Coordinates of C-alpha atoms in Angstrom, one line a residue:
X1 CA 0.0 0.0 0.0
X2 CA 3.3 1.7 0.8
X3 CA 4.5 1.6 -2.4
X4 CA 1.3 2.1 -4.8
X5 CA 0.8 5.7 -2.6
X6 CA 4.9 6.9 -3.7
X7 CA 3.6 5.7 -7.5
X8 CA 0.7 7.6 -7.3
X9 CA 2.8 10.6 -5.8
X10 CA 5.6 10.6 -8.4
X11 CA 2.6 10.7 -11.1
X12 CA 0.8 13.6 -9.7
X13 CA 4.7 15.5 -9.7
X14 CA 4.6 14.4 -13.4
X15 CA 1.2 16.0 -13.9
X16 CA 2.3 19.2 -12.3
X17 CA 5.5 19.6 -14.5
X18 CA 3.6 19.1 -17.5
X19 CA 0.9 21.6 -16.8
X20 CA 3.2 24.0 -15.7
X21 CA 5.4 23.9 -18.9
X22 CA 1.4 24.2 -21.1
X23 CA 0.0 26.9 -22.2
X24 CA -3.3 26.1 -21.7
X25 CA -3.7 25.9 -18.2
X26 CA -7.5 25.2 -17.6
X27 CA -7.3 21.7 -19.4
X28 CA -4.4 20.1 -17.7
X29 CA -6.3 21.9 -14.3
X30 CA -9.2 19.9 -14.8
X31 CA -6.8 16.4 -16.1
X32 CA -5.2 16.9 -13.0
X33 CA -8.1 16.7 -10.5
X34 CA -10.0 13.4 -12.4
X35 CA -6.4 11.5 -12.4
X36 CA -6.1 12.6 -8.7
X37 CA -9.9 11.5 -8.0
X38 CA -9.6 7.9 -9.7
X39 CA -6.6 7.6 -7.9
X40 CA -8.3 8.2 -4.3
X41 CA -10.7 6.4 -5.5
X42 CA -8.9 3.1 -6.5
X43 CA -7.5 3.3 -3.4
X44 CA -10.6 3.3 -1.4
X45 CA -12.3 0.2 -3.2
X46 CA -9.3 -2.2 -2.9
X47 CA -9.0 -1.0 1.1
X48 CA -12.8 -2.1 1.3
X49 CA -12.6 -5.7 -0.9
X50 CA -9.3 -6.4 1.3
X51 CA -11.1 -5.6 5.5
X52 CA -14.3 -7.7 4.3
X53 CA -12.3 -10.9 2.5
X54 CA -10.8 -11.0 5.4
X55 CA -14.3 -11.1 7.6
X56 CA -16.0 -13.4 5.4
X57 CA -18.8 -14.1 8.4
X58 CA -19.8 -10.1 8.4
X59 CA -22.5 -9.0 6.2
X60 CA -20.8 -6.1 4.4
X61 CA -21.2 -2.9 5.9
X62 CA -21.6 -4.0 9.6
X63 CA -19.5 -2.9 13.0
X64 CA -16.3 -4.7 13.2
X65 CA -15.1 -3.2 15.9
X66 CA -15.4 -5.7 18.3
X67 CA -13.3 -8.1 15.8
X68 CA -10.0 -9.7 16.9
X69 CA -8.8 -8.3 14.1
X70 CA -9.2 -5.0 14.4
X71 CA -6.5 -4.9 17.4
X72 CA -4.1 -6.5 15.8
X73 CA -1.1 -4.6 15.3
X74 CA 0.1 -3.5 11.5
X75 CA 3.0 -5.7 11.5
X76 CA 1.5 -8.7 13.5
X77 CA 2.8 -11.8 11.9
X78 CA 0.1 -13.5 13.0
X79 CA -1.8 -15.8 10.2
X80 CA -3.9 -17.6 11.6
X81 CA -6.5 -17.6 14.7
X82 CA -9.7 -18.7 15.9
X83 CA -13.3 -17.0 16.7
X84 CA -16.5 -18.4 18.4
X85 CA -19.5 -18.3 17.0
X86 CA -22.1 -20.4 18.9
X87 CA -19.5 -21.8 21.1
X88 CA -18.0 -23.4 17.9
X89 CA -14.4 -22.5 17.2
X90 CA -13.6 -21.4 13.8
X91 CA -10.8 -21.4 12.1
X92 CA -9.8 -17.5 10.6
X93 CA -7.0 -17.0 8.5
X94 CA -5.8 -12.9 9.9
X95 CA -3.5 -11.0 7.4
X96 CA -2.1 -7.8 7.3
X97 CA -4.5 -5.0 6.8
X98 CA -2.0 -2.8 5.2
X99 CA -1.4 -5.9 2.3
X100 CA -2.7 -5.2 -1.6
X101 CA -4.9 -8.0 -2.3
X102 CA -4.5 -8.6 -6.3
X103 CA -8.1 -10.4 -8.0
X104 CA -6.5 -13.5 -8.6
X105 CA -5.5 -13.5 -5.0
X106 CA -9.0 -12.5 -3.7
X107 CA -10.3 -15.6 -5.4
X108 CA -7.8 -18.1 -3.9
X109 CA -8.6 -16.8 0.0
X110 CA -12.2 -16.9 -1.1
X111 CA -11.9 -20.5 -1.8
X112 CA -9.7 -21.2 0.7
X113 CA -12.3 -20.0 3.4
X114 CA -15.0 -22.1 1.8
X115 CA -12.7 -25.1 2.4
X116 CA -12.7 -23.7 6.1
X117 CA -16.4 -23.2 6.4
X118 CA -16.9 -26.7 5.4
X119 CA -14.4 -28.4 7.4
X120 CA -15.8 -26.0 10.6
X121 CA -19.3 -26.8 9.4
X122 CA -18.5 -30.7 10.1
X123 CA -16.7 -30.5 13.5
X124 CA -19.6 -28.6 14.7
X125 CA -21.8 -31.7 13.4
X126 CA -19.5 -33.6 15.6
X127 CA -19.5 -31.9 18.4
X128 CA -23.2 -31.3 18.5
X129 CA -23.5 -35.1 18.5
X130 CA -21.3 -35.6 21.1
X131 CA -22.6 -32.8 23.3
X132 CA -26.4 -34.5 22.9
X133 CA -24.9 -37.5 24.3
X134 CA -23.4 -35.7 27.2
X135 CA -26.9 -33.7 28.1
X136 CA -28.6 -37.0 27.9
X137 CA -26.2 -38.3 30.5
X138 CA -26.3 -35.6 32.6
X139 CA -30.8 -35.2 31.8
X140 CA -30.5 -39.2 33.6
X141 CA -28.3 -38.2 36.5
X142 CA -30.5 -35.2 37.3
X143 CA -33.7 -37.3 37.1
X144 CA -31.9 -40.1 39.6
X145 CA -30.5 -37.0 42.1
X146 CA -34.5 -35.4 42.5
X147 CA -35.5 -38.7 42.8
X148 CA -33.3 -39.1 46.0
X149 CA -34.2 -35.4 47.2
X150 CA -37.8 -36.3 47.0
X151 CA -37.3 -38.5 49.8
X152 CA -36.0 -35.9 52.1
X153 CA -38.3 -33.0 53.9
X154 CA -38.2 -29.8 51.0
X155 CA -38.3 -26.5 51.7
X156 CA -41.7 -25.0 51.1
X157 CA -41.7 -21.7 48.7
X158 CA -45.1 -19.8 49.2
X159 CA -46.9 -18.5 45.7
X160 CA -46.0 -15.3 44.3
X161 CA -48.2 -12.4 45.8
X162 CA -49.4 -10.0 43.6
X163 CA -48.2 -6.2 44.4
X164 CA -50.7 -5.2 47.3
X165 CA -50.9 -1.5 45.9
X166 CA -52.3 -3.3 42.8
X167 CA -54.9 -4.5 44.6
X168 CA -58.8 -3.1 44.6
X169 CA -58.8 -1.1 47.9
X170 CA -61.1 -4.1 50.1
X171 CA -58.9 -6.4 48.8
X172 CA -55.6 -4.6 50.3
X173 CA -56.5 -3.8 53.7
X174 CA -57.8 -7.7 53.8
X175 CA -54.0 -8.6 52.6
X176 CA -52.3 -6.3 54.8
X177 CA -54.0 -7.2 57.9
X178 CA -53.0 -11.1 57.0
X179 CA -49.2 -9.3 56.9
X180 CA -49.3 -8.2 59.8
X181 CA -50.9 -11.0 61.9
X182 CA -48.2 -12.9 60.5
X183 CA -45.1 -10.2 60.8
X184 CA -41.9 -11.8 60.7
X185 CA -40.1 -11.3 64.1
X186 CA -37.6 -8.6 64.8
X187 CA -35.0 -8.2 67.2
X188 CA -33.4 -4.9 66.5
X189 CA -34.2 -2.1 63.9
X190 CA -31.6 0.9 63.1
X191 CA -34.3 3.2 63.5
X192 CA -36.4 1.7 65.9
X193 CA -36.0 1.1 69.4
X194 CA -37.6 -2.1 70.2
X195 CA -38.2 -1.4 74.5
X196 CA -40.4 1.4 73.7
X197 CA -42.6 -0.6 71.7
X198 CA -45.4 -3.5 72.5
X199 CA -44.4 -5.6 69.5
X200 CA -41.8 -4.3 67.1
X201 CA -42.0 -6.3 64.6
X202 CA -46.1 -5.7 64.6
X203 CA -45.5 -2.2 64.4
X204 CA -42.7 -2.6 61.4
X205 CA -44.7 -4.3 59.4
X206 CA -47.7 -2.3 59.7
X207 CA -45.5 0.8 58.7
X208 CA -44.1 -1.0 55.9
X209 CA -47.4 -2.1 54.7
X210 CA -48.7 1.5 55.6
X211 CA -45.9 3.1 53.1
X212 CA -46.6 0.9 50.0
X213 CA -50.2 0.5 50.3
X214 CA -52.4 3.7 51.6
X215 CA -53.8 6.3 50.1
X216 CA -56.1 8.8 51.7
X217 CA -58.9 10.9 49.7
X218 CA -59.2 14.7 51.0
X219 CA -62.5 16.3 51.2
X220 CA -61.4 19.7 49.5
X221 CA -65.6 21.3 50.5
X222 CA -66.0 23.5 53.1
X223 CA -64.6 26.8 53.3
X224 CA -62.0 28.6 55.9
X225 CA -62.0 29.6 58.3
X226 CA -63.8 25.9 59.7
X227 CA -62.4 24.2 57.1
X228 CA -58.6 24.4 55.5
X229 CA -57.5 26.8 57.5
X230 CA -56.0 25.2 61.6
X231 CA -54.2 27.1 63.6
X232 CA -50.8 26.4 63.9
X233 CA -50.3 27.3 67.3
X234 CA -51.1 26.8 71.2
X235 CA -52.2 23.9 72.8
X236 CA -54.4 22.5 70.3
X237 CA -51.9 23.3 67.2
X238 CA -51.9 18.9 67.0
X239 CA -55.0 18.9 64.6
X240 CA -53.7 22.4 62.8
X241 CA -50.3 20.7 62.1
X242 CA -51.4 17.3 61.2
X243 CA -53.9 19.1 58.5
X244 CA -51.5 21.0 57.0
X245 CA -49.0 18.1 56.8
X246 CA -51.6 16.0 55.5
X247 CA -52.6 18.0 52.6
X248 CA -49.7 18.9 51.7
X249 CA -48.6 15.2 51.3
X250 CA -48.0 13.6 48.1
X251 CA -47.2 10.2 49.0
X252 CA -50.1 9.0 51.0
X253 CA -52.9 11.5 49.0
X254 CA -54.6 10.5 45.9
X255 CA -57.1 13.0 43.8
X256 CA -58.9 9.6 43.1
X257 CA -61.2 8.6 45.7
X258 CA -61.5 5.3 43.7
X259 CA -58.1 4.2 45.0
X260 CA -58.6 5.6 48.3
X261 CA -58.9 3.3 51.3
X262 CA -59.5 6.0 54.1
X263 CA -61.5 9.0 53.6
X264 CA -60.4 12.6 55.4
X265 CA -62.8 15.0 57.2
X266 CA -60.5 18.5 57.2
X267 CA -62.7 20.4 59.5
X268 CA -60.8 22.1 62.8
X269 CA -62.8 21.9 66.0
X270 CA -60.7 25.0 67.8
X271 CA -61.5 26.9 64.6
X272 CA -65.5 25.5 64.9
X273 CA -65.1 26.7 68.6
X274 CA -64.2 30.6 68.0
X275 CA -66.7 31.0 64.9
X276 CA -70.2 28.9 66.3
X277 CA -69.7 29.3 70.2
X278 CA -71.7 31.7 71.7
X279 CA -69.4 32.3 74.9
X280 CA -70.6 31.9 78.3
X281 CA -73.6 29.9 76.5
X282 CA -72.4 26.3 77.2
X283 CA -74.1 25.3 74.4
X284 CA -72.0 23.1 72.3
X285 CA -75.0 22.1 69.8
X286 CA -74.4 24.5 67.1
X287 CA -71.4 22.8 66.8
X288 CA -73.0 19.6 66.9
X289 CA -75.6 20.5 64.5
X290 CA -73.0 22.3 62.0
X291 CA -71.2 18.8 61.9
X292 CA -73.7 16.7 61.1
X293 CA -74.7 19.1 58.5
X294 CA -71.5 19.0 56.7
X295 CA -71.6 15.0 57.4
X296 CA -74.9 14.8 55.4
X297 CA -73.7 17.0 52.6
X298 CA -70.8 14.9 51.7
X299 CA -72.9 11.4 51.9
X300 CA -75.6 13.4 49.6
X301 CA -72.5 14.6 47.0
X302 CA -70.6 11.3 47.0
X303 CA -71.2 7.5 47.5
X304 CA -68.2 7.0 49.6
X305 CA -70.1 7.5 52.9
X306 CA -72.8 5.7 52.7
X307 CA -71.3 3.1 51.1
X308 CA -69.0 2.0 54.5
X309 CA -71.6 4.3 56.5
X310 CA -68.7 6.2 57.2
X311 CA -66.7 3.3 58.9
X312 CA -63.1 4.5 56.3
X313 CA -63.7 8.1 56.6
X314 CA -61.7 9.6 59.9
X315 CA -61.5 13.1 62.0
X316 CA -58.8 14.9 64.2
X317 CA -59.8 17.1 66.7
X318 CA -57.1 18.3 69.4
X319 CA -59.9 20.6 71.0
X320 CA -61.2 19.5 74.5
X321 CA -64.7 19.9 73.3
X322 CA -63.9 17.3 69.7
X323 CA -66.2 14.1 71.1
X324 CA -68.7 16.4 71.7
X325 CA -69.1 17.9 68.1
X326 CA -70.0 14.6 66.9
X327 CA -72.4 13.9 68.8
X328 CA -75.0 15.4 66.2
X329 CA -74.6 12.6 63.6
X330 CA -75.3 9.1 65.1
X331 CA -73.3 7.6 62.2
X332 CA -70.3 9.8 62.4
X333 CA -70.1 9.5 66.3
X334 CA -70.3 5.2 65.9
X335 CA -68.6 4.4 62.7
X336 CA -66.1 7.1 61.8
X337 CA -62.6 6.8 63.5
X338 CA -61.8 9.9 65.6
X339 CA -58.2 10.9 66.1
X340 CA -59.2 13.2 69.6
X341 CA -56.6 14.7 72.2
X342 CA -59.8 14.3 74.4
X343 CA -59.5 10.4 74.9
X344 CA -61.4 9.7 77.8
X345 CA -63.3 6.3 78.0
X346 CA -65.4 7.7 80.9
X347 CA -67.6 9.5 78.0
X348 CA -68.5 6.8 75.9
X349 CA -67.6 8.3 73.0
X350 CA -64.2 7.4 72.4
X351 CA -64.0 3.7 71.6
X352 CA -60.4 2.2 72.4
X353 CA -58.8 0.3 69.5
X354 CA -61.1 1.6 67.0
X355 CA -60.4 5.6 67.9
X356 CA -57.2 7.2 67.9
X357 CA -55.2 9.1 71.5
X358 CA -54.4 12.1 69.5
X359 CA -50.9 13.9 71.2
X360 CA -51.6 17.3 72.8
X361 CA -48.9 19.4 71.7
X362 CA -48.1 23.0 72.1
X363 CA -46.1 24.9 69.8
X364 CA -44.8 28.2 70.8
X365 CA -43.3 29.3 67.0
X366 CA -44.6 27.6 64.4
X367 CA -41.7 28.1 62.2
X368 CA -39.7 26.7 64.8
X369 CA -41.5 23.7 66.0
X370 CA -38.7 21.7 67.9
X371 CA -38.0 25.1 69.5
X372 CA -35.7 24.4 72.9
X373 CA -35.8 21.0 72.4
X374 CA -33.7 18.3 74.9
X375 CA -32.5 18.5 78.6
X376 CA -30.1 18.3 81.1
X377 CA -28.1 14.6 81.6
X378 CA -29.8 12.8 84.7
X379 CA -26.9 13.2 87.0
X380 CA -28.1 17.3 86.5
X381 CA -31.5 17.0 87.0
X382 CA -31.8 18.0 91.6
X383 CA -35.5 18.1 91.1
X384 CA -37.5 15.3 92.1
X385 CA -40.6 16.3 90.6
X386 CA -41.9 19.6 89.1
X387 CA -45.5 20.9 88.1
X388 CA -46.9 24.4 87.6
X389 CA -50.3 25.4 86.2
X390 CA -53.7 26.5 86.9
X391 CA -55.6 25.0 89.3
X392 CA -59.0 23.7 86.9
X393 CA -60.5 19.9 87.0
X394 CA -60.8 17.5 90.2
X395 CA -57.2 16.6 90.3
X396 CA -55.0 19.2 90.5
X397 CA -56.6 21.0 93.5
X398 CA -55.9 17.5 95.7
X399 CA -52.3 17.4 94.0
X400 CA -51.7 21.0 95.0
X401 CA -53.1 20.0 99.0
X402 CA -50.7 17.1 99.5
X403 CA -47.9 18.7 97.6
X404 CA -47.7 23.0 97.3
X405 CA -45.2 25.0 98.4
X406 CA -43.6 24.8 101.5
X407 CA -44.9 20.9 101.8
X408 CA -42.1 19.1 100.7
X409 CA -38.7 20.1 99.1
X410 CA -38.5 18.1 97.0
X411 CA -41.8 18.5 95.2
X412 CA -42.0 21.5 93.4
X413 CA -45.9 22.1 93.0
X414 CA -47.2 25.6 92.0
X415 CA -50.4 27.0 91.0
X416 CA -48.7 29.1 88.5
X417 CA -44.7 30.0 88.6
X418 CA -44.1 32.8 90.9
X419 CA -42.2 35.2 89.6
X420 CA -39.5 35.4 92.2
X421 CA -38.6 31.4 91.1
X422 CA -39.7 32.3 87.2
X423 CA -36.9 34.9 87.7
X424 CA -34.1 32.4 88.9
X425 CA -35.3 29.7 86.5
X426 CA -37.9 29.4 83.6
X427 CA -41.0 26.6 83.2
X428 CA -38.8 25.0 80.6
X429 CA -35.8 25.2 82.6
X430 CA -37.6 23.3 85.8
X431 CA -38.6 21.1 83.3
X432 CA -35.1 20.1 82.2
X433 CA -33.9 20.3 85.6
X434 CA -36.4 17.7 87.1
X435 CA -36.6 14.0 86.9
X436 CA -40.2 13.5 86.6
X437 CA -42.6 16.0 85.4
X438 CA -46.2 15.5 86.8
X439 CA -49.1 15.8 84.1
X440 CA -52.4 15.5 85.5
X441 CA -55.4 16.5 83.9
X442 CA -57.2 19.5 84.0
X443 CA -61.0 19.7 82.9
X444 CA -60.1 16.6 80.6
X445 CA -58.1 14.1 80.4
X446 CA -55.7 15.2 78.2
X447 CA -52.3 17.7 78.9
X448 CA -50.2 18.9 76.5
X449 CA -47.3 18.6 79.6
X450 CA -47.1 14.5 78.7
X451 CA -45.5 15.7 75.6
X452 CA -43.7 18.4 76.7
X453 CA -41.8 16.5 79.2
X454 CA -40.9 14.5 76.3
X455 CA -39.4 17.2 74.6
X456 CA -37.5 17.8 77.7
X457 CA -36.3 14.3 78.5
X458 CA -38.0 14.5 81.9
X459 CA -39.7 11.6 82.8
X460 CA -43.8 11.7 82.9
X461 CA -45.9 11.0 85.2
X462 CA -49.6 11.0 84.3
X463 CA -52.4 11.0 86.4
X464 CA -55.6 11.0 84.5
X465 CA -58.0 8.0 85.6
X466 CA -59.7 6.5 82.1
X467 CA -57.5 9.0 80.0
X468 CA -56.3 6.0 76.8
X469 CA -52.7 7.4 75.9
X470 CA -51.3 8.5 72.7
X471 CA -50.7 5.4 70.4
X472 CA -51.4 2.7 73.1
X473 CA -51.8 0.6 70.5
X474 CA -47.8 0.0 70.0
X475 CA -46.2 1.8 72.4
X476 CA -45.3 0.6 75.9
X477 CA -46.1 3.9 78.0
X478 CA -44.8 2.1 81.4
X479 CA -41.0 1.6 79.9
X480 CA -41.1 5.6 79.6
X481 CA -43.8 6.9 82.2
X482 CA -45.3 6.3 85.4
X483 CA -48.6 6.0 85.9
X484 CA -50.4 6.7 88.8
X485 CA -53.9 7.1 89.8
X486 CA -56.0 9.5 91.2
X487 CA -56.5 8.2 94.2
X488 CA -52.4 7.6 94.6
X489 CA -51.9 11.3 94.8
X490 CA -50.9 11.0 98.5
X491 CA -48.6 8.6 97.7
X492 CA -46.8 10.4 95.0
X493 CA -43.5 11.1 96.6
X494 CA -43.5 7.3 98.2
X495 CA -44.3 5.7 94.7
X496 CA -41.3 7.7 92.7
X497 CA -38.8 7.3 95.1
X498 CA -39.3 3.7 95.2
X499 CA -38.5 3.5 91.7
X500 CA -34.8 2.3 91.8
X501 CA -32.1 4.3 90.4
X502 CA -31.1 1.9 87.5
X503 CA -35.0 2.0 86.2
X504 CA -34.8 5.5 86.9
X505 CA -31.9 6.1 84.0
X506 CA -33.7 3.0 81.4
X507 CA -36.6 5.1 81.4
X508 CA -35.2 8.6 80.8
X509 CA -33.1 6.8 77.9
X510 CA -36.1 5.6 76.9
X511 CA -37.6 8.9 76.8
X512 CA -34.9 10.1 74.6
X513 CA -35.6 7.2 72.4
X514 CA -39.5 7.8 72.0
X515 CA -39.0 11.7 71.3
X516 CA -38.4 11.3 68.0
X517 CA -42.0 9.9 67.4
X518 CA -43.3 13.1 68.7
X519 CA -41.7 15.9 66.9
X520 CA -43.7 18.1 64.3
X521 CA -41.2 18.1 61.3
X522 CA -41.7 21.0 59.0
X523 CA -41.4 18.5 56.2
X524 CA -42.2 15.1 57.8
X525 CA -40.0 12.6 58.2
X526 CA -40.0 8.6 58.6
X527 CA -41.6 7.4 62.3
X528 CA -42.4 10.8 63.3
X529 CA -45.8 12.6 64.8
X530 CA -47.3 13.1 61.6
X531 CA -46.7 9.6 60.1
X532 CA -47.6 8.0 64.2
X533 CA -50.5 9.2 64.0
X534 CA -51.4 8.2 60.6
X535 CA -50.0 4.9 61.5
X536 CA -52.4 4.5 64.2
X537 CA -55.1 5.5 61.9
X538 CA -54.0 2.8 59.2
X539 CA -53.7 0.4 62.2
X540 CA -57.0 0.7 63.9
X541 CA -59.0 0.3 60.5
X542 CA -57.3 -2.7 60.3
X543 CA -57.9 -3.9 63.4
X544 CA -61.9 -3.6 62.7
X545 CA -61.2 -5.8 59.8
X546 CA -62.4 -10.0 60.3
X547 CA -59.9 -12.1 58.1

């Protein structure tokens, strides 16, 4: 190739003398450029018949790129080789790619490859034989091996389930309470600490089942201020911050009720309070009565209602006065689930294990909800116990007898914080300083100080008689809390000091460990308030469910 590009140069030179020395330059111009296009031209053809003679196997015009050949180096003396195709070798004659192949050449390689082909053609006839006979074998020695394994115990592989968010919605929550009656056991869990709970692997696989499969349908009628519009702050910010959350959620809401397996009621029973209550009336049955009037618009607008008779549709109220707004609506006060700070059994309106203990929480800045969160190590923490509020309900008057000021030292008890000790040290900062923070109840059950202890790693001690606590369902309130009843008040200091010292510091730790399922997250996150308490939604429908 070498040698046919110096002949070609040497006769373009030529060319150029000649038209140099002519007078009539446009002739030889255009001579010159057709001898110098054949030329190329040549060139190009005989490089092409040469690459595919070699690659007889190609169809012309395909990617050889992968090709032995193409990496073999220009001066390889290689000649010979071999290639696969179908796990049959092949014999390949490889020449230089840089060679001139003459015709008469071309024709002796073409039929020396179809000498090739045939003699490849019947070795692969021969070894396809031979490998039959070997499968056969080895077909007979498998049939004799399961034969033997047959007489042993096998390993039984359970069918295939179809994806359970494929499912029609009935057909899900029937599959998913099988899943979790049968939850595989579990010891430990990264994010989960297993002495907090009742039954972790229960709870586990109820969340898990929870994140793949529901889908809740929002109500978007009623107007604000009732309706869409919570408040985000005080003591009843729990349903305010668990509506926003909720629609605002792209995971777990779907636009098709269709799909849906629980059905939201976004109403806000503080926000019904401050627009329908007539004040010093206490007359709660405009509320009531506004209630059921909504109810009976949505079962007259859609079937969904009255299709379950309301049994997947659910409510949260933080308000003290939420049981009492349902009362209007027989349906809505038996059937629906009701997510209610106010959890009191004594009023025969919260049903246990079909109702959720919503968490009283209050939030001070609502664009900094886990404001001041934490507290001091246990070793730092002089107080014994610590409470200070306003003196409303049956039990805090008889905890303020046995245990105000100047009664024990130990027992910090105050109507409200003076402000001589409020100047010395804050409400939060007793809070952090004390080892167990009294919550009783005031006219309800329900105090936001269970959670705030929480916050502040103090240890809670709850006295409410018939108050059901905040996801009872899978939490184990005694490895974090104590409980004592009303009538124990007397006995307070006797019943915490008898607590030893080693329990003392498992159940601050496990304090620690439970706060993360009570934080409002400004964008939720995995196990925490807002997903618990849609948890315990998911998990008491479920429960009403007969597999």
């Amino acid at each position: 190739m070498k040698k046919v590009f110096q002949q070609t140069t040497t006769f373009i030179r030529i060319l150029e003398s000649l038209w140099r020395c002519s007078g009539n330059k446009s002739i030889w111009r255009r001579f010159f450029v057709l001898v110098a296009i054949l030329t190329v031209s040549a060139f190009a053809f005989q490089t092409l018949v040469h690459t595919y003679l070699v690659l007889p196997d190609r169809p012309f015009g395909s990617d050889h790129r992968n090709d032995y050949s193409f990496f073999q180096s220009p001066r390889s003396s290689l000649q010979s080789g071999e290639s696969l195709k179908g796990g049959t070798p092949q014999k390949v004659h490889l020449t230089r790619t840089n060679s001139f192949i003459s015709p008469d050449e071309s024709n002796k390689l073409m039929e020396s490859f179809s000498v090739e082909q045939e003699n490849t053609k019947l070795e692969a006839r021969v070894q396809k034989k031979t490998s039959e006979t070997a499968n056969k074998k080895d077909r007979n020695l498998a049939d004799v091996t399961k034969g033997a394994m047959s007489l042993s115990p096998q390993r039984r592989v359970p069918p295939k389930q179809k994806h359970i968010w494929l499912l029609p919605p009935n057909e899900a929550l029937v599959l998913a309470k099988r899943e979790i009656d049968h939850a595989p056991s579990v010891n430990e869990d990264p994010d989960l600490y297993a002495p907090i709970f009742k039954n972790i692997s229960v709870f586990k696989r109820s969340y898990e089942l929870m994140e793949m499969t529901l889908k809740v349908y929002i109500y978007r009628d009623g107007s604000r201020p009732i309706f869409h519009k919570p408040p985000l702050k005080g003591i009843y910010a729990s349903e305010g911050w668990f509506m926003k959350l909720m629609e605002e959620n792209k995971q777990f809401v779907t636009r098709d009720p269709e799909k849906a397996h629980l059905f939201y009621l976004p109403y806000s029973a503080r926000q019904m309070g401050l627009a329908l209550y007539v004040p010093g009336s206490h007359d709660l049955k405009p509320l009531s009565n506004f209630l059921r009037d909504y109810v009976n618009m949505i079962a007259a607008k859609y079937p969904f209602w009255n299709r379950t008779h309301g049994s997947d549709h659910f409510l949260v109220a933080c308000h003290d006065w939420g049981p009492y707004t349902v009362t209007g609506h027989k349906e809505l006060a038996k059937n629906a689930i009701k997510a209610l700070c106010n959890a009191d059994l004594s009023e025969r309106i919260f049903v246990e294990g079909r109702d959720v203990s919503l968490p009283e929480t209050t939030i001070r800045v609502p664009r900094k909800p886990l404001r001041n969160l934490g507290g001091n190590r246990a070793s730092l923490r002089p107080i014994l116990a610590f409470f200070a509020g306003s003196m409303h309900g049956r039990v805090r008057p008889t905890l303020l007898k046995y245990w105000g000021i100047g009664k024990d030292e130990d027992m910090k008890i105050y109507k409200r914080l003076p402000l001589r000790v409020s100047q010395k040290m804050s409400y939060i900062q007793h809070m952090k300083s004390s080892k167990y923070c009294v919550c009783p109840m005031g006219f309800e059950v329900n105090s936001p100080r269970i959670v705030e202890a929480i916050y502040y790693e103090c240890v809670p001690v709850i006295i409410a008689d018939n108050f059901v606590l905040p996801f009872n369902e899978v939490l184990e309130w005694s490895a974090f809390s104590v409980l004592v009843a009303e009538k124990d008040i007397p006995r307070l200091k006797e019943i915490l000091l008898s607590i030893p010292i080693r329990k003392y510091l498992t159940m601050q730790n496990n304090v620690k460990m439970v706060q993360k399922h009570f934080l409002w997250n400004p964008r939720p996150i995995k196990y925490d308030l807002f997903h618990m308490i849609l948890h315990s939604i998911w998990f008491n429908k479920l429960s009403q469910i007969q597999t």
